[in-house]
Coordinates of C-alpha atoms and ligand atoms in Angstrom, one line a residue:
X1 CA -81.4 -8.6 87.3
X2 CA -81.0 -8.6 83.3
X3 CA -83.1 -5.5 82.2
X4 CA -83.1 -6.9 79.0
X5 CA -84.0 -10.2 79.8
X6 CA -87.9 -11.0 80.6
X7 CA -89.8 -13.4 81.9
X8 CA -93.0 -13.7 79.3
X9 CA -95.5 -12.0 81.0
X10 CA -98.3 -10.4 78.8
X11 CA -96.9 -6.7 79.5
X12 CA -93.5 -8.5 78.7
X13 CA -94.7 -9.5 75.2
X14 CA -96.2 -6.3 74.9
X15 CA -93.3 -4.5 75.4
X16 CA -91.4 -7.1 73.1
X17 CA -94.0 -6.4 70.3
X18 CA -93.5 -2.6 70.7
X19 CA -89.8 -3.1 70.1
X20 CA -90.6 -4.9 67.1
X21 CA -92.8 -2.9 65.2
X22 CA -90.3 -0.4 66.0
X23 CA -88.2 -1.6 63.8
X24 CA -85.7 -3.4 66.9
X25 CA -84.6 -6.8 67.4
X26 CA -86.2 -9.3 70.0
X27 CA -84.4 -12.7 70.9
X28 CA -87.5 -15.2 71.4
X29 CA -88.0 -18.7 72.6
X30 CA -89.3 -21.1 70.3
X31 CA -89.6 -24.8 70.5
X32 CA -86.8 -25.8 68.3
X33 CA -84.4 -22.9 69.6
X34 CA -84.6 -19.3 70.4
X35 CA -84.5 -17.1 67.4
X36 CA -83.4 -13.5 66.4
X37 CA -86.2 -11.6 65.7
X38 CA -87.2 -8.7 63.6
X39 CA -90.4 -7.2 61.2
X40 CA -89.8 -9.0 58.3
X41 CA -91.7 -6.3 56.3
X42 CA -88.8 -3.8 57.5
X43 CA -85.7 -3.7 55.7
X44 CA -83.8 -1.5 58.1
X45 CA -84.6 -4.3 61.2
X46 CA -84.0 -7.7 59.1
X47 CA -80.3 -6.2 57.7
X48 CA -79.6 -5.6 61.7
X49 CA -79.9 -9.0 62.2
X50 CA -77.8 -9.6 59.6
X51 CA -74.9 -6.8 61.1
X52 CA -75.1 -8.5 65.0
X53 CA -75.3 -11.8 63.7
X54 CA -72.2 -11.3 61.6
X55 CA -74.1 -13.6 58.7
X56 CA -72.9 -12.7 55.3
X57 CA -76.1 -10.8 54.0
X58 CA -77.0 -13.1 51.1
X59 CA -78.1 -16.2 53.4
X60 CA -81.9 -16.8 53.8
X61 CA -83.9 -16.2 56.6
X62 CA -86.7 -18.3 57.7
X63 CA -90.0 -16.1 58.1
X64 CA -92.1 -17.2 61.3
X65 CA -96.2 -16.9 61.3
X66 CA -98.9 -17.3 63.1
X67 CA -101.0 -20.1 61.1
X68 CA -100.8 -21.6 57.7
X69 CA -103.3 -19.3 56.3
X70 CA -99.7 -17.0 56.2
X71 CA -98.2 -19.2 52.9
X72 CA -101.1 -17.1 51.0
X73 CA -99.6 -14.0 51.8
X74 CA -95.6 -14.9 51.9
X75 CA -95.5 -17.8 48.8
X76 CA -97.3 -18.2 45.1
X77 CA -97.8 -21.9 43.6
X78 CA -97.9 -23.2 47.3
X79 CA -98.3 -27.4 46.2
X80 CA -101.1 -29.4 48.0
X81 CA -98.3 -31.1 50.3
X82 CA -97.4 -28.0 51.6
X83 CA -101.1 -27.8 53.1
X84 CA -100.7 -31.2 53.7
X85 CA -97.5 -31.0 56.1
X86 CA -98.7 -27.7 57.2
X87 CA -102.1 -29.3 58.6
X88 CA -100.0 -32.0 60.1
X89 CA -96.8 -30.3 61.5
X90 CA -97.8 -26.6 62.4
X91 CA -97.2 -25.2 64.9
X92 CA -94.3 -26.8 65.1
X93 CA -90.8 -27.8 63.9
X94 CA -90.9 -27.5 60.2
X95 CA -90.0 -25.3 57.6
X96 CA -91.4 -25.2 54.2
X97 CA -89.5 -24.0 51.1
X98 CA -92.2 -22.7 48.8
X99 CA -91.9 -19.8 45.9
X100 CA -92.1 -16.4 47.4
X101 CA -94.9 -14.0 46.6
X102 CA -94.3 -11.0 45.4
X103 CA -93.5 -7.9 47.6
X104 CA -91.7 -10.2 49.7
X105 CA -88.1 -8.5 51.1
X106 CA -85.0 -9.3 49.0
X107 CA -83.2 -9.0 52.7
X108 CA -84.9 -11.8 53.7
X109 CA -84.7 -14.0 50.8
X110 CA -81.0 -13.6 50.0
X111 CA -82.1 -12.7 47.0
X112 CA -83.8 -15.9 45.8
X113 CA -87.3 -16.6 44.1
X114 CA -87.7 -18.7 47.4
X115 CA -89.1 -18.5 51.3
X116 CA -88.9 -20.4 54.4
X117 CA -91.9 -20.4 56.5
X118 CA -92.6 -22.0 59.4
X119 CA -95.3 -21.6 62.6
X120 CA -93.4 -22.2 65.9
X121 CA -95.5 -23.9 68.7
X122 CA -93.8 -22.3 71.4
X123 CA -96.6 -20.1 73.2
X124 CA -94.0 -17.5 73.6
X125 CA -92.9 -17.1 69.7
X126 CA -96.8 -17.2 69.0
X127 CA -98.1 -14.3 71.3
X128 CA -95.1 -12.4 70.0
X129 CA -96.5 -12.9 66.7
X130 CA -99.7 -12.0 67.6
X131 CA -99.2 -9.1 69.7
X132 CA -97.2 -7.2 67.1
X133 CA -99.1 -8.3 64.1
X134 CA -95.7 -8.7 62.5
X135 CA -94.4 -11.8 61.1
X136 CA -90.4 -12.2 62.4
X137 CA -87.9 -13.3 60.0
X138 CA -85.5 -14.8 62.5
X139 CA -82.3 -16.9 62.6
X140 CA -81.1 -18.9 65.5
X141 CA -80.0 -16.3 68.2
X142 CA -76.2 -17.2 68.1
X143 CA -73.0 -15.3 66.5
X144 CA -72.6 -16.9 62.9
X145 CA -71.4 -20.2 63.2
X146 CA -71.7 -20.6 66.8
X147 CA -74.0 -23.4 68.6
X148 CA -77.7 -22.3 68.7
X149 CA -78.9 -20.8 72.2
X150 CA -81.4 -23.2 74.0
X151 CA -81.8 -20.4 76.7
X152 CA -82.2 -17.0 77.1
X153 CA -78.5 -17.4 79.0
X154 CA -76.8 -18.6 75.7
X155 CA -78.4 -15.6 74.1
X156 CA -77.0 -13.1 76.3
X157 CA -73.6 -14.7 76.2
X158 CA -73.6 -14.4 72.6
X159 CA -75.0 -11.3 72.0
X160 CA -74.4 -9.5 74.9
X161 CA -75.9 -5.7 74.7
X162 CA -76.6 -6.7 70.4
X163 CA -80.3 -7.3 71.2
X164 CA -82.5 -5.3 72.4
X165 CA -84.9 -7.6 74.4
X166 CA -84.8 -11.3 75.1
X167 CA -88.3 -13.0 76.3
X168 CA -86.7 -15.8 78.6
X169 CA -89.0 -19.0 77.9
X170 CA -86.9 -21.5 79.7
X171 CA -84.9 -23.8 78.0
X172 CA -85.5 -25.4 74.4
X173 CA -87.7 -28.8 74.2
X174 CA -86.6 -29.5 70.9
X175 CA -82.9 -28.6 71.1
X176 CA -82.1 -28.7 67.7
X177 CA -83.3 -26.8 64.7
X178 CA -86.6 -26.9 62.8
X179 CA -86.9 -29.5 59.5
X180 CA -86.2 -27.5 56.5
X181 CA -88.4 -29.0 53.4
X182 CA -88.1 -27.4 49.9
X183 CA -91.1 -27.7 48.2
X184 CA -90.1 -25.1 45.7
X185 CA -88.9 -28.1 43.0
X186 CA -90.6 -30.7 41.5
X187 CA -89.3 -33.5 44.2
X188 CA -89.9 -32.8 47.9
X189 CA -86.1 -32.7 49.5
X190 CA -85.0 -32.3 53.1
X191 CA -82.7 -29.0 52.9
X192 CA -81.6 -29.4 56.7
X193 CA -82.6 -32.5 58.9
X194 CA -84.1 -31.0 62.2
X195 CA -86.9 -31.8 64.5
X196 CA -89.7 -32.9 62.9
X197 CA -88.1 -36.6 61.4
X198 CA -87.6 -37.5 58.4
X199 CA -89.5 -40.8 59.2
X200 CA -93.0 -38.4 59.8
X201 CA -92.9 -36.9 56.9
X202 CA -92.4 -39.8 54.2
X203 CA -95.6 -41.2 56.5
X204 CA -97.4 -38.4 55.8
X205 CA -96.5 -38.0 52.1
X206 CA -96.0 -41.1 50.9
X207 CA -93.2 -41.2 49.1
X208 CA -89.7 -41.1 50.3
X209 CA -88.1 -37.5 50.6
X210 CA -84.0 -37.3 50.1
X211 CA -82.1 -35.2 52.0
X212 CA -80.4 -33.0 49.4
X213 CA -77.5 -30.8 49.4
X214 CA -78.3 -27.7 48.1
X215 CA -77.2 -24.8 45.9
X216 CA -78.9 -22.0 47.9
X217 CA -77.0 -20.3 50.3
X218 CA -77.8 -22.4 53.7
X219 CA -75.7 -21.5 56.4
X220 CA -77.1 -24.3 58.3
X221 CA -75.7 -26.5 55.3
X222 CA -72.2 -24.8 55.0
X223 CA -69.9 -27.9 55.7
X224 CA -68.8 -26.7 58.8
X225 CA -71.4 -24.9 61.5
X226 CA -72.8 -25.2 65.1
X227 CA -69.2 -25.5 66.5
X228 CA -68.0 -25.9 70.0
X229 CA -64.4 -24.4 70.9
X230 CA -63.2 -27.5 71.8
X231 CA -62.3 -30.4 69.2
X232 CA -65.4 -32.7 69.1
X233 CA -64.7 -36.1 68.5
X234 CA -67.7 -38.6 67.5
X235 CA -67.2 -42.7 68.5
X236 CA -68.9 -45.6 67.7
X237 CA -70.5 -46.3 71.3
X238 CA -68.6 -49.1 72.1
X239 CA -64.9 -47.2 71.4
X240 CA -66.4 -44.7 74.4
X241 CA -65.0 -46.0 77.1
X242 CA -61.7 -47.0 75.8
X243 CA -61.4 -43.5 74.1
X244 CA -61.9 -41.6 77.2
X245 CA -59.3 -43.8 79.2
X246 CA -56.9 -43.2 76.9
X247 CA -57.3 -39.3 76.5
X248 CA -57.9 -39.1 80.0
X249 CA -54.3 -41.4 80.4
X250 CA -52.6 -38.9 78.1
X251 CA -53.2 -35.8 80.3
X252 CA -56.4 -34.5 77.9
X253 CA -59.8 -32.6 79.0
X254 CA -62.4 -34.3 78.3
X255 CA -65.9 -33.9 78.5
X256 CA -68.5 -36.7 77.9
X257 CA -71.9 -35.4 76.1
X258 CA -75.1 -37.3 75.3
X259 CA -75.8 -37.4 71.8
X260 CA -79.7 -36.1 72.8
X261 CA -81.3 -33.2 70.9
X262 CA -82.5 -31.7 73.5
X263 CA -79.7 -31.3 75.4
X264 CA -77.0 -31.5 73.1
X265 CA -76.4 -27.7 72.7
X266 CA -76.1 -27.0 75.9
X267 CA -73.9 -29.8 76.7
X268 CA -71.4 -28.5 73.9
X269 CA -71.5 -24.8 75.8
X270 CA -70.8 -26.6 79.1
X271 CA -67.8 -28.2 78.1
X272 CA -65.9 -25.1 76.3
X273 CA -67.1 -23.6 79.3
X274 CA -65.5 -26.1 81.8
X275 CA -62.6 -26.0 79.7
X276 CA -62.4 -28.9 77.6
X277 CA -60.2 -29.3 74.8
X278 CA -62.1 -32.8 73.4
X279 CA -65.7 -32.8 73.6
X280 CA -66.5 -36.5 73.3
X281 CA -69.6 -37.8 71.8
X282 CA -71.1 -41.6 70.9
X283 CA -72.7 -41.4 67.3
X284 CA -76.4 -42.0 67.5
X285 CA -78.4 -44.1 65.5
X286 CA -79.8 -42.2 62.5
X287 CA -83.8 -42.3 63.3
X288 CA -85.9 -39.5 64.7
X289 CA -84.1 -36.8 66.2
X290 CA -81.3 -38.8 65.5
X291 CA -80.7 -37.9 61.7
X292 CA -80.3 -34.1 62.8
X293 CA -78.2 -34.9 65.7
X294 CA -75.8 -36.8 63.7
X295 CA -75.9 -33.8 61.1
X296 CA -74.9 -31.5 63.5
X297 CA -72.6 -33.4 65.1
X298 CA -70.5 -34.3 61.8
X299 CA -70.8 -30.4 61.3
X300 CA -69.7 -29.5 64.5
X301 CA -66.4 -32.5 64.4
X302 CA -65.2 -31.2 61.2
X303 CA -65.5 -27.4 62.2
X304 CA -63.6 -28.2 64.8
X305 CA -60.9 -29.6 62.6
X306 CA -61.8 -33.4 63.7
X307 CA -62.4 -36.2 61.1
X308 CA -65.9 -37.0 61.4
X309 CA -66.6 -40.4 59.6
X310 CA -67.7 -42.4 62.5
X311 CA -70.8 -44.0 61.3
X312 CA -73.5 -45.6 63.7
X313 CA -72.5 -49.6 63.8
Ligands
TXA1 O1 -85.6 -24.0 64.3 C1 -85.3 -23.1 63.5 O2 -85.4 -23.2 62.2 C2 -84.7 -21.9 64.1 C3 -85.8 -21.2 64.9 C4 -85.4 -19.8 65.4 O3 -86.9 -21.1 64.1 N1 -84.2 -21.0 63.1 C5 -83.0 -21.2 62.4 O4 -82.7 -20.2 61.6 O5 -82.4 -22.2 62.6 P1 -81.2 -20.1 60.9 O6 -81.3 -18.9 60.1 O7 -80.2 -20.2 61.9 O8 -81.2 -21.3 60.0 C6 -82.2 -21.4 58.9 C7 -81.6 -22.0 57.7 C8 -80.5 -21.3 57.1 O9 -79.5 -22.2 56.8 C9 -81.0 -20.6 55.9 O10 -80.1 -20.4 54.9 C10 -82.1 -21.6 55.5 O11 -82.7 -22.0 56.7 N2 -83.1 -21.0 54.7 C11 -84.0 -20.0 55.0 N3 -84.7 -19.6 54.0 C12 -84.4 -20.5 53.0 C13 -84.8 -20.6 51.6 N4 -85.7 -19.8 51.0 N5 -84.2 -21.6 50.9 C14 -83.3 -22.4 51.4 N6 -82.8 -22.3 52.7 C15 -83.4 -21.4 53.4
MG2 MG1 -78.5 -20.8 62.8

């Protein structure tokens, strides 16, 4: 066995808690995927994260809490739709742009007048919370530019020895990353498509909310991110079939991967893991979990130096 991998027991979390209010770094499950952990009241811990993700230090880190009575402490100004989305969505995955409050680590900012919160539903992330009275600024647990880790596994492959515990929760319901909203403006605006859709929160608010590209420093929004080894090419779904027998006719690996959320990581892992040299991919519709999976799928096609302007028939 792992040493540094645990199953979440309560002397587990413990333990995990210790670490962090010691200043270390725990790798957590959360709903969406797992995150990087650290005090995000402790400079020292949030630049580590920084140093063993290999992030460039200016990128924002979203700050994770234990309820929505948190945004008081973390943000000033917060607008009446933030309570709004927060009553609705949280726990769960969305994060909310709002003005940071003073006192509020320039580490974990980037340096902006601006902080993501969000309150994870996983059990896991929330006794972790709880249990070290700390709230954890926390990327996705993956080298920079890398696929997020759905399980504990992807974590340790990434980061090896770089972390010091990782609570294994199983794998990922969600599969993809939280919602990012900016609230921080005058308009609403989706930063980052993710897992709560777009669909549920224009329902909930009332008005229709664009999904802006932004000027902050979003490493999520860099034009290429979450990429596979292999070249991922995305189809409509009808060119599948023909596409693979041709590849397959010219002597190519190919693997075939579901264009689900929840399993769509994974599956990209998998096939540079089996070797592939094409990952290939039908486009998905664009509703629900769809919007985000066809985000980071375009993401992940032109990283990989593949044109990605297949659009959903
Ligand atoms: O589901 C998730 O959001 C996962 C889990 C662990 O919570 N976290 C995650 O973190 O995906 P990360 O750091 O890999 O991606 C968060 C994105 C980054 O692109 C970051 O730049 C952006 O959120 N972000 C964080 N704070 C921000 C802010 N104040 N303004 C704009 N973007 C922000
Ligand atoms: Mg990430």
């Amino acid at each position: 066995m792992d040493e540094r991998v645990l199953s979440p027991s309560p002397r587990a979390i413990a333990r995990a808690a210790e670490v962090v209010r010691r200043g270390g770094l725990v790798a957590f499950p959360t709903e969406t995927v797992y995150g990087l952990g650290a005090d995000a009241r402790d400079p020292r811990a949030v630049a580590r994260i920084f140093a063993v993700k290999g992030r460039p230090s200016d990128h924002p880190l979203i700050v994770h809490v234990g309820s929505a009575d948190a945004m008081e402490e973390w943000a000033l100004d917060v607008p009446v739709l933030a309570h709004t989305f927060a009553a609705r969505f949280w726990p769960g995955p969305l994060t909310l742009v709002l003005r940071r409050a003073e006192g509020v680590l320039d580490e974990v900012t980037g340096g902006q007048h601006t902080v993501g919160l969000r309150v994870p539903s996983h059990p896991v992330a929330l006794a972790l919370i709880r249990a070290s009275g700390c709230a954890l600024a926390a990327p996705s647990a993956n080298r920079f530019g890398r696929v997020s880790p759905t399980t504990a596994a992807h974590v340790r492959d990434d980061l090896g020895d770089d972390v010091d515990l990782i609570l294994d929760g199983g794998p990922c319901e969600v599969g993809v990353e939280s919602t990012i909203v900016d609230l921080s403006g005058r308009e609403p605006a989706i930063l980052r498509p993710g897992g709560v859709p777009r669909e549920a929160l224009e329902a909930v608010a009332g008005t229709a909310i664009p999904v802006r590209a932004t000027g902050v420093r979003a490493s999520g929004t860099l034009e290429s991110h979450y990429a596979p080894r292999a070249r991922l090419r995305v189809v409509e779904p009808a060119s599948l079939a023909p596409t693979l027998a041709s590849l397959r006719a010219a002597g190519t690996r190919v693997e075939v991967v579901a264009a689900e959320a929840a399993t769509l990581y994974a599956a990209m892992r998998d096939a540079d893991r089996l070797g592939a040299e094409v990952i290939l991919v039908a486009s998905p519709t664009e509703a629900g979990l769809g919007l985000a999976v066809a985000d980071r799928l375009t993401r992940a096609a032109r990283a990989s130096g593949e044109d990605p302007g297949v659009r959903p028939a």
